[in-house]
Amino acid sequence: MYRMVKAKKSRSPVPSSSPDLPLRIGASSLLPTSSPSPRRNQTVSGGHEVEHYRLIDTQLSSPSQLVESFYQVRKTILRQLREGNDFEGAKMLISGMIEYLRDNFADDRRHETLSPNNSTDLDQLSPEDKRVVSETVDEAFQAFFSRAFAPPFYSKKDLHRVRLGIELLQLQLSSSKVLIHPFGSVPKRVIVQAITAVTSLQERQFRRGGPEEGDGRLQNGLTPDVAFRLLQRLVTGVGVRNFSFSRTKVNRRKIDGALYEVDFNRVLNVYSNLGEMDMVHRVIALQERTPHAPPLSPVTYSILVKGYGKLGDWNNIDMLLRHAAASDIEPDTILFNSLMDAYITCNQLDKAQAVFDSMVLRDSTDNSGDGRSSRDFPFAPQDCPPPNLRSFNILLKGLALKARWNDARKLSEEMKRVVGLWDHVTTNTLVQAAVRANDFEAAENILAENTMTVKDNKQRQHPNADGYTSLIEGFLKDGRLENAVATLKTMKNRNVQPNEYHYASLIGGLARQKKIVQAEKLLSHVQAVGIAPSSQRVIYNSLISGLIHKDYVLRPDDFDKCVDRAVSFLRDMIGAKVIPDANTVTVILDGFGRCQSPRIVEAVTLVEKLEQEGIIAKDHSKIQTALLGVFAAAGDLKEATKCFRRIRRPDVAAVNALIDASVRCGKDKIAMDTFDFYFRGERPRINPDVISFTTLIGAYLNQGSLDGARIARELYHEMKFQRRLYPDKVLVDIIVTGVIENTRRCGVQAPDARFLAAVLRDAEKLDWGEGQLRRRKWAVESAMSKHVAVAWNEEAELYGLWKEHRKSEEEFFQRRGWNKVDSGFRLWGAGRNHFEQTSSTDKFLESKGWNDIDSGFRII
C-alpha cells in the first residue's frame, strides 16, 4: 500500500541562477495513499510555500488511483500559481509528473524500472484513463504558461518566470513518448505568447540602454535565438497543436492556424536593434519561403532600414529601397520616415532630403521640376505618401546635426504656416540647430516664443527640457559659463523645473574647466533642492567625467591630482547613498590607465572593494573591460588576459580591448588570432565594428613592411565589402598616416595608391571640418606622386579625386601668394601662425598628443 510522508528538505531556495539544476522530485513522487487529499510538507522557496510529495512504496492498488493522484497534483499546482505565483514550486511539481511517467511508462525504460510484481503498467490503463492522465498534465502546463508568459515584462522576476516557462515548454515538447497525442505538443497560442514575452524583454532591455552584461542580449539563456527557434516551430508546425481539447469531445474546436506578420516583425525588430543583420535576413528568408506566411510589408522594410541605419550602411538602405519599389510595395509615411532617419544616421542628409522632397512633391507630375528631388529616387511622386509632423522633425534633426541653421530656419517657417506642424520636438530640435551654429540669441528667442505651458504637474519632465539642455551645453562649450547659469534662472521663471540632466550639464562643464569649487557649490544646491539620490547619479557621473576629460590638456602631475579628486567624489557619492554604476567606475579606471604611470594597484583595489561591498556586480563586463585597459596601458598583457577571461559573455567592446592590449604589447599575432576566433568563421561569435578593424589595420601599417600593408588592405576590404562597415575619420587618418609613413620606411606600390584613393573616396562621405579633408588629400598626393605617380594619377582620376582638389589647391595657394615649390607649406597645415589663430584643429591629432605642425608624423 502507498502512503505519503513528509520529505525532509532544506529551507534554502533553489538558486535561480542554475537553470540546469536537476529538479528531480523522485520517481514515485506523485502518488498519494487511498485518501483523495494527500498530506503536505511545506517549506519555504523563494518566499512562497512549496508542497513536496514523496512516495515510500512501490505498488499501486488500481489504475484509478493513479489518475486521481495526478488530478490532485494538478489542483495543487493551480493553487500555487493562483495564490502565491510560486513558479519555482509549480515547475518542480510539473517536472515531477513528467519524470514519474518517464520512469514508469516510457517504452524504452518500462522493463528496467518496473518490477515483475508491479501491477501498474500503462497497458493496464484504459484508453480513456491514458487520455485523462495526459490531459491532466497538459492542463498543468497550460496553467503555468498562461501566467509565465503574461505581461508585464519589466523586472528581473518577470525575466525569471519567462525563463522557467521556456524550460517547461521545452519539457512538454520532449515528452511525446509519455503523453499521448496531441498532449506532447504545445498550442499555437502558447508559442505566440512565448515569442511575445522573449522579444518584449529584449526590447525593454534595449530601451534601457543595454544590459549590464553581454553584447546587447539578455542573460539567463533568453537570447533572440530562442524567439527565432520558436518562430521556426510556428512556421513548420512541428510540435504545434492547432486544436484545443477539453474533457468532453463536444467542446473540441479548431484554432486558427494562420501566421501573422506581427510575430515575424517582433523577432525581426530584436535582431535589428542588435545589428545582427545576418539573422534578420534569415527571418526574412523564413517568411518569404513559407507559402502560408504573410507577404513582406512596409513595416518589414522599416525594420530593415532601421537596422542598416544603425550600422551606417547606406548602400544596403539604397538596395532595400530599390527592392521595395521593384516588389510593388505600397510605401507609407512610416517607411519613408524610417528611410529619412536612417539616412541621417548614415550621414547622408542629401538622400534624406530626396525622400522628404518626394513626399512633399507627391502631387507633382515632374519629380525633378524644382531641382529638389533626386532623379534616381525609385518611387514616382504620385506613389509616395504625404509627410506628417514627424517627417518635418526628422529632416529638421538632420539639418541641425549638419549645423545648417539657415536651412533649418526656412523649414521651420514653412512648418509655422501649416496648422498642427509644430510641437515640442520641433522647438527642441530647432534650438539644437541654432546652438550648433553658435547663434545663441536665436536659440534663446525660440525658447522664449515656444516654451510650452504645462498644466499637469505630475509630468516628470517638461516637454522643452531637452531644448534648455542643448542651450546650456552650448554656452558651456563656448566658454560662456555665466549665460549657462542664467539659463537655469530663466527656466525657473518660465515654470520649467530643472532636472538632473540640466544640473549634470552645468556641473560637468564646470569640472571640465577645472572650476571645482563652483561645481561643489552647485552640487550642494542640487542636494538641497531635494533631487532624489537615484537621480543624482547622473550628476556625479558628469562631475567625475569632467574631471578626467580627455580633451583637456594637463600636465601629468595635474592629471594625477584630478584622478585623486575623482576618487574622492566617488567616496562622497557612496556616502550620500548615491549608488555608482558601471559608468562611474569605468571613467575612474580609464583615468588610472591614463596617468603618467598607470595606477594598477589602485585600480584593482577599487574594483575589489566595490565588489566586496556589493556596490557593483562581481566580474562586471564593462568594468573588467576598463580594468583590462589599465593593464594594457602598463604593458601587462598577461593580467589583461586574466581580466578578459573573467567576463562571462564578452561583447565587442571587450574583444576590441583585448585586441588593442595585444597590439600595445607588440603581440600582433595574438591580436589577429583573437580577431579570427571571435569575428570570423561560419557563424561568428560576435559581430565586429569599425573599431575592431581600426586597431588591426593600424597595427599592420605600423609594421612598416609591404606584407603589413597588404594585410591592412585585405582587412579594409573585408570590413567594407563583407561586413558592410564603413570607415570613420579616425580610421581614415590612421590609414593615410600609415601609408604615407611607409613611403619612407619600405616604399609603396601601385596597390597602395589604389587603396588610398578608395579610402579618400570613402572619406568624402564623412562630416569633416572646413579644409580638413583637403589637407589630407594634399598630403597623400605629395607622397604618392614621388613614388607611384603613374598609378596614383590613374586612380585619382578614376575615383574623381583629381579635378576637384586640383582647382581648390591652386585657389588656396593664390589667395596666400605662395608658389608650390618654395612656400614653406607643410602638408598637415598652413603654417604655425595660421593654426594658432584658427579653431578648426583636428580633434584626432589632439587626441594623439600631436599638433597640426609638429606632429611626429610630419610627411616632409
PDB file of C-alpha atoms in Angstrom, residues 95-296:
ATOM      1  CA  SER A  95       8.670  18.236 -13.822  1.00  0.00           C
ATOM      2  CA  GLY A  96       7.971  15.540 -11.230  1.00  0.00           C
ATOM      3  CA  MET A  97       4.852  14.356 -13.062  1.00  0.00           C
ATOM      4  CA  ILE A  98       6.774  14.015 -16.331  1.00  0.00           C
ATOM      5  CA  GLU A  99       9.639  12.321 -14.523  1.00  0.00           C
ATOM      6  CA  TYR A 100       7.289   9.775 -12.957  1.00  0.00           C
ATOM      7  CA  LEU A 101       5.768   8.940 -16.324  1.00  0.00           C
ATOM      8  CA  ARG A 102       9.193   8.564 -17.902  1.00  0.00           C
ATOM      9  CA  ASP A 103      10.447   6.303 -15.111  1.00  0.00           C
ATOM     10  CA  ASN A 104       7.418   4.042 -15.195  1.00  0.00           C
ATOM     11  CA  PHE A 105       5.751   4.183 -18.590  1.00  0.00           C
ATOM     12  CA  ALA A 106       8.275   5.151 -21.265  1.00  0.00           C
ATOM     13  CA  ASP A 107       8.664   2.360 -23.820  1.00  0.00           C
ATOM     14  CA  ASP A 108      12.457   2.306 -23.616  1.00  0.00           C
ATOM     15  CA  ARG A 109      12.605   2.232 -19.802  1.00  0.00           C
ATOM     16  CA  ARG A 110       9.470   0.345 -18.705  1.00  0.00           C
ATOM     17  CA  HIS A 111      11.103  -3.048 -18.325  1.00  0.00           C
ATOM     18  CA  GLU A 112      14.048  -1.575 -16.435  1.00  0.00           C
ATOM     19  CA  THR A 113      12.076   0.445 -13.915  1.00  0.00           C
ATOM     20  CA  LEU A 114       9.133  -1.805 -13.090  1.00  0.00           C
ATOM     21  CA  SER A 115       9.479  -4.948 -11.035  1.00  0.00           C
ATOM     22  CA  PRO A 116       7.704  -8.126 -12.153  1.00  0.00           C
ATOM     23  CA  ASN A 117       5.284  -7.779  -9.236  1.00  0.00           C
ATOM     24  CA  ASN A 118       4.309  -4.240 -10.184  1.00  0.00           C
ATOM     25  CA  SER A 119       0.749  -4.337 -11.403  1.00  0.00           C
ATOM     26  CA  THR A 120       0.615  -0.761 -12.641  1.00  0.00           C
ATOM     27  CA  ASP A 121       1.597  -0.796 -16.292  1.00  0.00           C
ATOM     28  CA  LEU A 122       0.496   1.722 -18.846  1.00  0.00           C
ATOM     29  CA  ASP A 123      -1.074  -1.111 -20.818  1.00  0.00           C
ATOM     30  CA  GLN A 124      -3.419  -1.759 -17.878  1.00  0.00           C
ATOM     31  CA  LEU A 125      -4.862   1.748 -18.171  1.00  0.00           C
ATOM     32  CA  SER A 126      -7.853   2.127 -20.411  1.00  0.00           C
ATOM     33  CA  PRO A 127      -7.548   4.486 -23.400  1.00  0.00           C
ATOM     34  CA  GLU A 128      -9.769   6.914 -21.554  1.00  0.00           C
ATOM     35  CA  ASP A 129      -7.543   6.818 -18.433  1.00  0.00           C
ATOM     36  CA  LYS A 130      -4.433   7.372 -20.569  1.00  0.00           C
ATOM     37  CA  ARG A 131      -6.065  10.368 -22.168  1.00  0.00           C
ATOM     38  CA  VAL A 132      -7.157  11.756 -18.781  1.00  0.00           C
ATOM     39  CA  VAL A 133      -3.628  11.470 -17.311  1.00  0.00           C
ATOM     40  CA  SER A 134      -2.073  13.188 -20.324  1.00  0.00           C
ATOM     41  CA  GLU A 135      -4.749  15.838 -20.338  1.00  0.00           C
ATOM     42  CA  THR A 136      -4.282  16.498 -16.621  1.00  0.00           C
ATOM     43  CA  VAL A 137      -0.566  17.043 -17.101  1.00  0.00           C
ATOM     44  CA  ASP A 138      -1.291  19.261 -20.106  1.00  0.00           C
ATOM     45  CA  GLU A 139      -3.686  21.401 -18.044  1.00  0.00           C
ATOM     46  CA  ALA A 140      -0.920  21.953 -15.505  1.00  0.00           C
ATOM     47  CA  PHE A 141       1.436  23.012 -18.328  1.00  0.00           C
ATOM     48  CA  GLN A 142      -1.123  25.411 -19.800  1.00  0.00           C
ATOM     49  CA  ALA A 143      -1.884  26.978 -16.412  1.00  0.00           C
ATOM     50  CA  PHE A 144       1.821  27.625 -15.948  1.00  0.00           C
ATOM     51  CA  PHE A 145       2.262  29.063 -19.458  1.00  0.00           C
ATOM     52  CA  SER A 146      -0.719  31.399 -19.151  1.00  0.00           C
ATOM     53  CA  ARG A 147       0.908  33.077 -16.143  1.00  0.00           C
ATOM     54  CA  ALA A 148       4.587  32.768 -17.083  1.00  0.00           C
ATOM     55  CA  PHE A 149       4.138  34.431 -20.486  1.00  0.00           C
ATOM     56  CA  ALA A 150       1.651  37.085 -19.393  1.00  0.00           C
ATOM     57  CA  PRO A 151       2.627  40.790 -19.347  1.00  0.00           C
ATOM     58  CA  PRO A 152       4.112  42.916 -17.905  1.00  0.00           C
ATOM     59  CA  PHE A 153       7.755  42.338 -18.758  1.00  0.00           C
ATOM     60  CA  TYR A 154       9.732  44.822 -16.685  1.00  0.00           C
ATOM     61  CA  SER A 155      11.562  43.328 -13.705  1.00  0.00           C
ATOM     62  CA  LYS A 156      14.043  40.557 -13.057  1.00  0.00           C
ATOM     63  CA  LYS A 157      11.173  38.498 -11.638  1.00  0.00           C
ATOM     64  CA  ASP A 158       9.420  38.754 -14.981  1.00  0.00           C
ATOM     65  CA  LEU A 159      12.612  37.635 -16.710  1.00  0.00           C
ATOM     66  CA  HIS A 160      12.886  34.666 -14.346  1.00  0.00           C
ATOM     67  CA  ARG A 161       9.304  33.437 -14.807  1.00  0.00           C
ATOM     68  CA  VAL A 162       9.602  33.690 -18.598  1.00  0.00           C
ATOM     69  CA  ARG A 163      12.795  31.646 -18.454  1.00  0.00           C
ATOM     70  CA  LEU A 164      11.037  28.978 -16.385  1.00  0.00           C
ATOM     71  CA  GLY A 165       8.191  28.987 -18.899  1.00  0.00           C
ATOM     72  CA  ILE A 166      10.621  28.384 -21.781  1.00  0.00           C
ATOM     73  CA  GLU A 167      12.180  25.480 -19.874  1.00  0.00           C
ATOM     74  CA  LEU A 168       8.778  23.855 -19.271  1.00  0.00           C
ATOM     75  CA  LEU A 169       7.783  24.454 -22.881  1.00  0.00           C
ATOM     76  CA  GLN A 170      10.865  22.513 -23.968  1.00  0.00           C
ATOM     77  CA  LEU A 171       9.971  19.816 -21.431  1.00  0.00           C
ATOM     78  CA  GLN A 172       6.470  19.327 -22.845  1.00  0.00           C
ATOM     79  CA  LEU A 173       7.762  19.206 -26.412  1.00  0.00           C
ATOM     80  CA  SER A 174      10.213  16.463 -25.403  1.00  0.00           C
ATOM     81  CA  SER A 175       7.524  14.360 -23.647  1.00  0.00           C
ATOM     82  CA  SER A 176       5.696  12.914 -26.640  1.00  0.00           C
ATOM     83  CA  LYS A 177       6.697   9.366 -25.573  1.00  0.00           C
ATOM     84  CA  VAL A 178       4.872   9.607 -22.249  1.00  0.00           C
ATOM     85  CA  LEU A 179       1.983  11.933 -23.182  1.00  0.00           C
ATOM     86  CA  ILE A 180      -0.472  10.602 -25.741  1.00  0.00           C
ATOM     87  CA  HIS A 181      -1.174  12.627 -28.863  1.00  0.00           C
ATOM     88  CA  PRO A 182      -1.670  15.570 -29.028  1.00  0.00           C
ATOM     89  CA  PHE A 183      -0.567  16.459 -25.496  1.00  0.00           C
ATOM     90  CA  GLY A 184       3.110  16.128 -26.339  1.00  0.00           C
ATOM     91  CA  SER A 185       2.721  19.251 -28.445  1.00  0.00           C
ATOM     92  CA  VAL A 186       2.076  22.861 -27.460  1.00  0.00           C
ATOM     93  CA  PRO A 187      -0.899  25.008 -28.506  1.00  0.00           C
ATOM     94  CA  LYS A 188      -0.151  27.662 -31.063  1.00  0.00           C
ATOM     95  CA  ARG A 189      -1.227  30.469 -28.742  1.00  0.00           C
ATOM     96  CA  VAL A 190       1.451  29.401 -26.229  1.00  0.00           C
ATOM     97  CA  ILE A 191       4.182  29.634 -28.891  1.00  0.00           C
ATOM     98  CA  VAL A 192       2.920  33.099 -29.849  1.00  0.00           C
ATOM     99  CA  GLN A 193       2.822  34.191 -26.179  1.00  0.00           C
ATOM    100  CA  ALA A 194       6.364  32.893 -25.664  1.00  0.00           C
ATOM    101  CA  ILE A 195       7.636  34.827 -28.701  1.00  0.00           C
ATOM    102  CA  THR A 196       5.935  37.968 -27.390  1.00  0.00           C
ATOM    103  CA  ALA A 197       7.420  37.521 -23.917  1.00  0.00           C
ATOM    104  CA  VAL A 198      11.008  36.901 -25.069  1.00  0.00           C
ATOM    105  CA  THR A 199      11.035  39.733 -27.613  1.00  0.00           C
ATOM    106  CA  SER A 200       9.342  42.164 -25.212  1.00  0.00           C
ATOM    107  CA  LEU A 201      12.026  41.513 -22.600  1.00  0.00           C
ATOM    108  CA  GLN A 202      14.719  42.070 -25.226  1.00  0.00           C
ATOM    109  CA  GLU A 203      13.158  45.328 -26.395  1.00  0.00           C
ATOM    110  CA  ARG A 204      12.693  46.509 -22.837  1.00  0.00           C
ATOM    111  CA  GLN A 205      16.361  45.839 -22.119  1.00  0.00           C
ATOM    112  CA  PHE A 206      17.391  47.647 -25.307  1.00  0.00           C
ATOM    113  CA  ARG A 207      15.330  50.736 -24.408  1.00  0.00           C
ATOM    114  CA  ARG A 208      17.049  50.843 -21.030  1.00  0.00           C
ATOM    115  CA  GLY A 209      20.343  51.337 -22.825  1.00  0.00           C
ATOM    116  CA  GLY A 210      21.655  47.792 -22.980  1.00  0.00           C
ATOM    117  CA  PRO A 211      22.192  45.105 -20.388  1.00  0.00           C
ATOM    118  CA  GLU A 212      24.748  45.229 -17.643  1.00  0.00           C
ATOM    119  CA  GLU A 213      26.466  42.234 -19.158  1.00  0.00           C
ATOM    120  CA  GLY A 214      26.897  40.871 -22.636  1.00  0.00           C
ATOM    121  CA  ASP A 215      26.536  42.191 -26.139  1.00  0.00           C
ATOM    122  CA  GLY A 216      23.003  43.510 -26.044  1.00  0.00           C
ATOM    123  CA  ARG A 217      21.335  40.154 -25.438  1.00  0.00           C
ATOM    124  CA  LEU A 218      19.531  39.198 -22.256  1.00  0.00           C
ATOM    125  CA  GLN A 219      21.238  36.791 -19.922  1.00  0.00           C
ATOM    126  CA  ASN A 220      19.840  33.558 -18.401  1.00  0.00           C
ATOM    127  CA  GLY A 221      19.597  31.975 -21.831  1.00  0.00           C
ATOM    128  CA  LEU A 222      16.796  34.198 -23.177  1.00  0.00           C
ATOM    129  CA  THR A 223      18.597  35.280 -26.334  1.00  0.00           C
ATOM    130  CA  PRO A 224      16.827  36.334 -29.544  1.00  0.00           C
ATOM    131  CA  ASP A 225      17.736  32.904 -30.909  1.00  0.00           C
ATOM    132  CA  VAL A 226      15.121  31.435 -28.551  1.00  0.00           C
ATOM    133  CA  ALA A 227      12.458  33.581 -30.233  1.00  0.00           C
ATOM    134  CA  PHE A 228      13.771  32.599 -33.672  1.00  0.00           C
ATOM    135  CA  ARG A 229      13.547  28.880 -32.867  1.00  0.00           C
ATOM    136  CA  LEU A 230      10.006  29.373 -31.600  1.00  0.00           C
ATOM    137  CA  LEU A 231       9.154  31.210 -34.819  1.00  0.00           C
ATOM    138  CA  GLN A 232      10.596  28.343 -36.862  1.00  0.00           C
ATOM    139  CA  ARG A 233       8.418  25.905 -34.937  1.00  0.00           C
ATOM    140  CA  LEU A 234       5.409  28.123 -35.504  1.00  0.00           C
ATOM    141  CA  VAL A 235       6.073  28.174 -39.258  1.00  0.00           C
ATOM    142  CA  THR A 236       6.794  24.453 -39.679  1.00  0.00           C
ATOM    143  CA  GLY A 237       4.056  23.349 -37.294  1.00  0.00           C
ATOM    144  CA  VAL A 238       6.326  20.743 -35.672  1.00  0.00           C
ATOM    145  CA  GLY A 239       5.156  20.280 -32.103  1.00  0.00           C
ATOM    146  CA  VAL A 240       2.424  22.896 -32.549  1.00  0.00           C
ATOM    147  CA  ARG A 241      -1.136  21.981 -31.715  1.00  0.00           C
ATOM    148  CA  ASN A 242      -3.829  23.665 -33.764  1.00  0.00           C
ATOM    149  CA  PHE A 243      -6.628  22.225 -31.652  1.00  0.00           C
ATOM    150  CA  SER A 244      -7.756  22.868 -28.102  1.00  0.00           C
ATOM    151  CA  PHE A 245      -9.180  19.989 -26.102  1.00  0.00           C
ATOM    152  CA  SER A 246     -11.458  19.799 -23.111  1.00  0.00           C
ATOM    153  CA  ARG A 247     -12.731  16.823 -21.143  1.00  0.00           C
ATOM    154  CA  THR A 248     -15.723  16.467 -23.467  1.00  0.00           C
ATOM    155  CA  LYS A 249     -15.193  15.906 -27.170  1.00  0.00           C
ATOM    156  CA  VAL A 250     -18.190  18.114 -27.858  1.00  0.00           C
ATOM    157  CA  ASN A 251     -16.143  21.228 -26.923  1.00  0.00           C
ATOM    158  CA  ARG A 252     -13.300  20.367 -29.239  1.00  0.00           C
ATOM    159  CA  ARG A 253     -12.663  23.327 -31.534  1.00  0.00           C
ATOM    160  CA  LYS A 254     -10.070  24.179 -34.143  1.00  0.00           C
ATOM    161  CA  ILE A 255      -7.665  27.041 -33.550  1.00  0.00           C
ATOM    162  CA  ASP A 256      -6.692  29.463 -36.284  1.00  0.00           C
ATOM    163  CA  GLY A 257      -3.501  28.103 -37.868  1.00  0.00           C
ATOM    164  CA  ALA A 258      -2.674  31.222 -39.854  1.00  0.00           C
ATOM    165  CA  LEU A 259       0.625  33.058 -39.443  1.00  0.00           C
ATOM    166  CA  TYR A 260       0.620  36.751 -38.627  1.00  0.00           C
ATOM    167  CA  GLU A 261       3.072  39.432 -39.625  1.00  0.00           C
ATOM    168  CA  VAL A 262       3.404  40.778 -36.092  1.00  0.00           C
ATOM    169  CA  ASP A 263       5.122  37.558 -34.940  1.00  0.00           C
ATOM    170  CA  PHE A 264       7.770  37.831 -37.664  1.00  0.00           C
ATOM    171  CA  ASN A 265       8.230  41.538 -37.021  1.00  0.00           C
ATOM    172  CA  ARG A 266       8.797  41.025 -33.297  1.00  0.00           C
ATOM    173  CA  VAL A 267      11.768  38.759 -33.968  1.00  0.00           C
ATOM    174  CA  LEU A 268      12.986  40.996 -36.802  1.00  0.00           C
ATOM    175  CA  ASN A 269      12.944  44.051 -34.571  1.00  0.00           C
ATOM    176  CA  VAL A 270      15.047  42.431 -31.845  1.00  0.00           C
ATOM    177  CA  TYR A 271      17.757  41.342 -34.274  1.00  0.00           C
ATOM    178  CA  SER A 272      17.631  44.742 -35.986  1.00  0.00           C
ATOM    179  CA  ASN A 273      18.173  46.524 -32.658  1.00  0.00           C
ATOM    180  CA  LEU A 274      21.205  44.322 -32.018  1.00  0.00           C
ATOM    181  CA  GLY A 275      22.591  44.936 -35.509  1.00  0.00           C
ATOM    182  CA  GLU A 276      22.578  41.208 -36.329  1.00  0.00           C
ATOM    183  CA  MET A 277      21.517  41.675 -39.935  1.00  0.00           C
ATOM    184  CA  ASP A 278      22.531  38.138 -40.903  1.00  0.00           C
ATOM    185  CA  MET A 279      19.814  36.842 -38.578  1.00  0.00           C
ATOM    186  CA  VAL A 280      17.426  39.495 -39.866  1.00  0.00           C
ATOM    187  CA  HIS A 281      17.819  38.044 -43.345  1.00  0.00           C
ATOM    188  CA  ARG A 282      17.269  34.524 -42.021  1.00  0.00           C
ATOM    189  CA  VAL A 283      13.931  35.658 -40.605  1.00  0.00           C
ATOM    190  CA  ILE A 284      13.069  37.337 -43.912  1.00  0.00           C
ATOM    191  CA  ALA A 285      14.006  34.159 -45.815  1.00  0.00           C
ATOM    192  CA  LEU A 286      11.814  32.097 -43.489  1.00  0.00           C
ATOM    193  CA  GLN A 287       8.901  34.441 -44.148  1.00  0.00           C
ATOM    194  CA  GLU A 288       9.371  34.582 -47.917  1.00  0.00           C
ATOM    195  CA  ARG A 289       9.790  30.823 -48.358  1.00  0.00           C
ATOM    196  CA  THR A 290       6.736  29.872 -46.322  1.00  0.00           C
ATOM    197  CA  PRO A 291       3.684  29.752 -48.622  1.00  0.00           C
ATOM    198  CA  HIS A 292       1.148  30.472 -45.868  1.00  0.00           C
ATOM    199  CA  ALA A 293       3.213  33.283 -44.283  1.00  0.00           C
ATOM    200  CA  PRO A 294       2.162  36.915 -44.794  1.00  0.00           C
ATOM    201  CA  PRO A 295       3.998  38.852 -47.532  1.00  0.00           C
ATOM    202  CA  LEU A 296       6.612  41.472 -46.741  1.00  0.00           C
TER     203      LEU A 296
END
